[in-house]
Amino acid sequence: MSDAVSQAKQYIEEENFSEALKIARKRHGKDDVESYLLILDLLIEANYLPAFEEKGLYYQYYDESHDSGDYGEKYFDKYLEKQPKSVNVLCDKAMSRFNKGEVNEALTYMDKAYENYSSYSKIEEPRISKKEVLMAKIELLIKTKHYEDALRFLNNYENQYSSDEKSDLYKGQMLQKNGENEEALKYLNKSLFEEDTLVGFNAKGDALFELGEYKEALKCYKNCLHYESKVEDDLELVTNFNYKAAFCCVNLGDDAEAVKYLNKTINMLNEHGRLPKDIEAIYQKCSFEKERIMKKGDVEDKEFRKTRFFSTKTSIILLIIIIILYFILKMNGY
């Protein structure tokens, strides 16, 4: 047993549970997961409620298997058995359900957290404000592509708390998703004035693209490229600003530049094997567009040009050398 665990055990025997939890968190910070979990188990045996949430959060965010896909939910459930109005743990439970694909249940738990804010348990203080709980629900709606509902709650958010940098960004994004592109630009410009963000540039690019302002849209998509390495796991997002950059160039009459972006998009998607239907449709669209441009004969495909072929003369010489080597090997008994 490590010194840290021994010290934590001593604190638990003295019912100084908060100090034991501090030690556990320090061990986690030093990547000593074994001691961290051992101390949490000792605290759980002592029915120290915060330890249940702490262990649930570990499996939700840090454990690679997320406790075989449970995402800490069983620990949140044990906590909620004792404190069913816990705002914090209702939000935790919502994220567990979301991670398991139960979107409607996740939203229900987030609603409960919001409703219980005025009557939360006196033994705990919510870590996040009521305003932040509402924003968390909006973010869940955005992640699940419930764009109209997200926009409705963003309007409620604005009415209750006024707009801020995050709500301006999301509202601009949702307005664009719902086809209100000119209105979207007002919010997106306001958001981007405060901070340059990939989501902001991508949404602004989409709004301008839909409005036919391809030159300005292309500037936004080029700004997105600066962040590409940080979001390469988000295939939908990366595909969007790359392929639309290509079609901005097509609409601007710059076929050579369009082919550059088309090649990049096609090659990128080729590396992912089987694609979702919507992204597969983009892949086909890019392939057809590249073929159309190449048939015109006005553009040289630099990707294709990188493949070098031998001249006829060189090929004949190489063939003769291979034949001679073959006969030499035969004569020597090979």
XYZ file of C-alpha atoms in Angstrom:
334
model
C 0.000 0.000 0.000
C 1.453 3.378 -1.032
C 2.019 6.237 1.391
C -0.763 8.210 -0.297
C -3.274 5.395 0.158
C -2.196 4.890 3.789
C -2.649 8.607 4.488
C -6.053 8.620 2.787
C -7.105 5.553 4.778
C -6.130 7.347 7.982
C -8.267 10.353 7.001
C -11.214 8.063 6.231
C -10.926 6.374 9.638
C -11.046 9.863 11.146
C -14.061 10.655 8.909
C -12.079 13.451 7.274
C -13.384 12.377 3.880
C -12.734 15.603 1.991
C -8.988 15.400 2.713
C -8.919 11.793 1.497
C -10.622 12.872 -1.727
C -8.015 15.607 -2.188
C -5.274 12.982 -1.971
C -7.089 10.827 -4.525
C -7.318 13.721 -6.954
C -3.620 14.492 -6.506
C -2.769 10.875 -7.335
C -4.904 11.134 -10.448
C -3.083 14.319 -11.409
C 0.194 12.402 -11.134
C -1.185 9.549 -13.313
C -1.232 7.157 -10.370
C -4.619 5.761 -11.387
C -4.300 2.637 -9.242
C -3.989 4.641 -6.005
C -6.650 7.096 -7.178
C -9.240 4.377 -7.744
C -8.273 2.520 -4.573
C -8.862 5.629 -2.450
C -12.184 6.261 -4.205
C -13.265 2.685 -3.440
C -12.407 3.206 0.235
C -14.482 6.399 0.242
C -17.364 4.636 -1.483
C -17.234 1.876 1.145
C -17.601 4.669 3.699
C -20.654 5.967 1.743
C -18.994 9.335 1.024
C -21.312 10.654 -1.673
C -18.869 12.849 -3.666
C -16.693 9.768 -4.279
C -19.510 8.159 -6.260
C -19.635 11.100 -8.645
C -15.839 11.326 -8.799
C -15.554 7.695 -9.893
C -18.394 8.109 -12.381
C -16.632 11.103 -13.923
C -13.426 9.093 -14.219
C -15.189 6.454 -16.285
C -17.064 9.060 -18.276
C -14.041 11.074 -19.362
C -10.741 9.331 -18.621
C -11.015 5.540 -18.790
C -10.333 4.314 -22.342
C -13.103 1.713 -22.274
C -15.401 3.988 -20.222
C -15.956 0.987 -17.914
C -17.019 -1.199 -20.862
C -19.260 1.533 -22.221
C -21.087 2.372 -18.999
C -19.693 5.946 -18.907
C -19.924 6.057 -15.105
C -23.718 5.807 -15.087
C -23.960 3.177 -12.347
C -22.090 5.501 -9.961
C -24.295 8.444 -10.887
C -27.361 6.259 -10.268
C -26.123 5.366 -6.766
C -25.586 9.054 -6.061
C -29.058 9.966 -7.328
C -30.638 7.292 -5.123
C -29.556 9.400 -2.159
C -29.815 12.858 -3.738
C -32.327 12.703 -6.619
C -32.377 16.496 -7.059
C -28.629 16.861 -7.562
C -28.141 19.322 -10.417
C -24.540 18.246 -10.933
C -25.206 14.526 -11.141
C -28.356 14.896 -13.240
C -26.130 16.652 -15.789
C -23.560 13.842 -15.439
C -26.296 11.256 -15.977
C -27.492 13.155 -19.058
C -24.016 12.902 -20.595
C -23.869 9.159 -19.843
C -27.168 8.631 -21.643
C -25.978 10.800 -24.530
C -22.758 8.787 -24.857
C -24.836 5.615 -24.989
C -26.888 7.039 -27.855
C -30.013 7.678 -25.748
C -30.452 11.270 -26.884
C -34.042 11.841 -25.771
C -33.284 10.496 -22.293
C -30.192 12.715 -22.114
C -32.320 15.769 -22.872
C -34.881 14.686 -20.267
C -32.222 14.524 -17.555
C -30.858 17.910 -18.600
C -34.398 19.297 -18.266
C -34.653 17.815 -14.768
C -31.390 19.483 -13.805
C -32.705 22.826 -15.043
C -36.042 22.411 -13.268
C -34.419 21.335 -9.997
C -32.070 24.286 -9.893
C -34.356 26.266 -7.609
C -34.690 23.369 -5.162
C -31.361 21.579 -5.221
C -30.131 19.632 -2.226
C -28.746 21.831 0.531
C -25.747 19.548 0.995
C -24.376 20.394 -2.413
C -23.799 23.555 -4.368
C -24.180 23.163 -8.168
C -20.874 23.522 -9.965
C -22.547 25.275 -12.859
C -25.105 28.047 -12.935
C -28.682 27.693 -14.170
C -27.615 29.665 -17.218
C -24.870 27.110 -17.926
C -27.310 24.207 -17.528
C -29.505 25.734 -20.233
C -26.468 26.218 -22.475
C -25.471 22.589 -21.877
C -28.905 21.500 -23.128
C -28.491 23.697 -26.206
C -25.119 22.101 -26.915
C -26.676 18.633 -26.664
C -29.351 19.674 -29.165
C -26.674 20.950 -31.552
C -24.637 17.748 -31.256
C -27.722 15.695 -32.090
C -28.651 18.009 -35.002
C -31.919 19.184 -33.462
C -31.283 22.565 -35.023
C -34.782 24.048 -34.786
C -35.077 23.102 -31.100
C -31.594 24.480 -30.436
C -32.576 27.778 -32.057
C -35.748 27.949 -29.955
C -33.814 27.448 -26.726
C -31.172 29.935 -27.844
C -33.933 32.516 -28.179
C -35.080 31.621 -24.641
C -31.491 31.935 -23.450
C -31.183 35.399 -24.994
C -34.456 36.534 -23.451
C -33.431 35.388 -19.970
C -29.720 36.119 -19.856
C -29.045 38.345 -22.909
C -26.594 37.304 -25.613
C -22.940 36.461 -25.064
C -20.023 35.239 -27.160
C -21.074 31.584 -27.056
C -24.779 32.186 -27.704
C -23.952 34.501 -30.638
C -21.806 31.769 -32.186
C -24.405 29.047 -31.725
C -27.305 31.235 -32.809
C -25.483 32.231 -35.974
C -24.704 28.579 -36.643
C -28.324 27.490 -36.035
C -29.782 30.303 -38.119
C -27.552 29.188 -40.981
C -28.578 25.541 -40.538
C -32.202 26.663 -40.690
C -31.642 28.618 -43.921
C -31.703 32.131 -42.422
C -28.330 33.034 -43.878
C -28.445 36.840 -43.825
C -29.610 36.883 -40.208
C -26.980 34.264 -39.385
C -24.207 36.535 -40.657
C -25.134 39.237 -38.134
C -24.508 36.861 -35.237
C -21.497 35.152 -36.776
C -19.765 38.456 -37.522
C -20.418 39.529 -33.948
C -18.997 36.263 -32.614
C -15.925 36.334 -34.873
C -15.235 39.925 -33.862
C -14.847 38.625 -30.299
C -12.846 35.488 -31.187
C -11.744 33.616 -34.318
C -13.223 30.108 -34.180
C -13.357 27.241 -36.628
C -17.099 26.766 -36.066
C -17.654 30.467 -36.706
C -15.636 30.574 -39.925
C -17.233 27.364 -41.197
C -20.776 28.566 -40.499
C -20.044 32.003 -41.982
C -18.569 30.325 -45.059
C -21.722 28.210 -45.424
C -23.980 31.265 -45.107
C -22.005 33.181 -47.741
C -21.885 30.103 -49.980
C -25.673 29.779 -49.872
C -25.994 33.499 -50.665
C -23.725 33.074 -53.715
C -20.921 35.202 -52.279
C -18.255 32.690 -53.244
C -15.215 34.948 -52.975
C -15.963 35.838 -49.350
C -17.016 32.276 -48.566
C -13.671 31.007 -49.871
C -11.832 33.360 -47.499
C -13.740 31.795 -44.582
C -12.992 28.230 -45.698
C -9.309 29.099 -46.062
C -9.386 30.360 -42.469
C -10.808 26.969 -41.465
C -7.752 25.267 -42.950
C -5.582 26.839 -40.233
C -7.440 24.715 -37.650
C -7.657 21.533 -39.726
C -5.020 19.528 -37.842
C -6.893 20.097 -34.570
C -10.211 18.676 -35.816
C -9.130 15.985 -38.275
C -11.235 13.441 -36.337
C -14.391 15.400 -37.236
C -14.756 14.062 -40.779
C -18.018 15.863 -41.489
C -16.603 19.270 -40.575
C -13.262 18.825 -42.374
C -15.008 17.504 -45.481
C -17.392 20.457 -45.493
C -14.893 23.294 -45.658
C -12.578 21.472 -48.060
C -15.151 20.464 -50.654
C -16.994 23.788 -50.465
C -13.690 25.600 -50.982
C -13.429 23.575 -54.196
C -16.902 24.583 -55.361
C -16.271 28.218 -54.469
C -13.351 28.027 -56.913
C -15.568 26.343 -59.517
C -18.130 29.136 -59.230
C -15.359 31.732 -59.427
C -14.028 30.148 -62.627
C -10.725 29.045 -61.085
C -10.693 25.398 -62.192
C -7.005 24.855 -61.393
C -7.521 25.834 -57.767
C -10.758 23.842 -57.659
C -8.932 20.675 -58.737
C -6.432 21.191 -55.924
C -9.221 21.160 -53.311
C -11.108 18.378 -55.092
C -8.002 16.176 -55.063
C -7.471 16.892 -51.395
C -11.062 16.009 -50.498
C -11.100 12.853 -52.639
C -7.770 11.613 -51.254
C -8.821 12.366 -47.685
C -12.085 10.450 -48.036
C -10.344 7.550 -49.796
C -8.355 7.012 -46.602
C -11.531 6.481 -44.549
C -12.879 3.442 -46.377
C -16.638 3.066 -45.969
C -18.301 6.467 -45.614
C -21.635 7.649 -44.185
C -24.244 8.234 -46.917
C -24.085 12.035 -46.797
C -20.288 12.091 -47.019
C -20.323 9.397 -49.718
C -22.591 11.719 -51.736
C -20.027 14.529 -51.340
C -17.266 12.152 -52.460
C -19.225 11.298 -55.621
C -19.979 14.957 -56.257
C -16.290 15.856 -56.008
C -15.299 12.961 -58.296
C -17.843 13.932 -60.959
C -16.829 17.582 -60.769
C -13.152 16.746 -61.170
C -13.945 14.528 -64.164
C -15.999 17.336 -65.713
C -13.158 19.834 -65.299
C -10.514 17.445 -66.653
C -12.598 16.667 -69.751
C -12.434 20.338 -70.684
C -8.670 19.921 -71.077
C -7.843 23.367 -69.719
C -6.308 22.163 -66.455
C -3.347 19.889 -65.795
C -3.875 17.556 -62.875
C -0.728 18.013 -60.819
C -1.664 15.035 -58.632
C -1.704 12.797 -61.702
C 1.475 14.375 -63.054
C 3.381 13.235 -59.948
C 3.163 9.662 -61.224
C 6.175 9.137 -63.507
C 6.186 6.689 -66.426
C 9.192 5.377 -68.355
C 9.571 6.308 -72.027
C 9.114 3.570 -74.665
C 12.869 3.450 -75.337
C 13.692 3.079 -71.644
C 11.036 0.381 -71.220
C 12.515 -1.692 -74.113
C 16.033 -1.428 -72.657
C 14.793 -2.555 -69.231
C 12.933 -5.483 -70.799
C 16.106 -6.604 -72.666
C 18.127 -6.414 -69.418
C 15.521 -8.533 -67.604
C 15.590 -11.166 -70.387
C 19.414 -11.321 -70.376
C 19.448 -11.714 -66.592
C 16.872 -14.486 -66.901
C 19.060 -16.478 -69.326
C 22.199 -15.941 -67.226
C 20.381 -17.328 -64.176
C 19.105 -20.329 -66.179
C 22.593 -21.125 -67.470
C 23.906 -21.134 -63.896
C 21.285 -23.643 -62.798
C 18.826 -21.292 -61.117
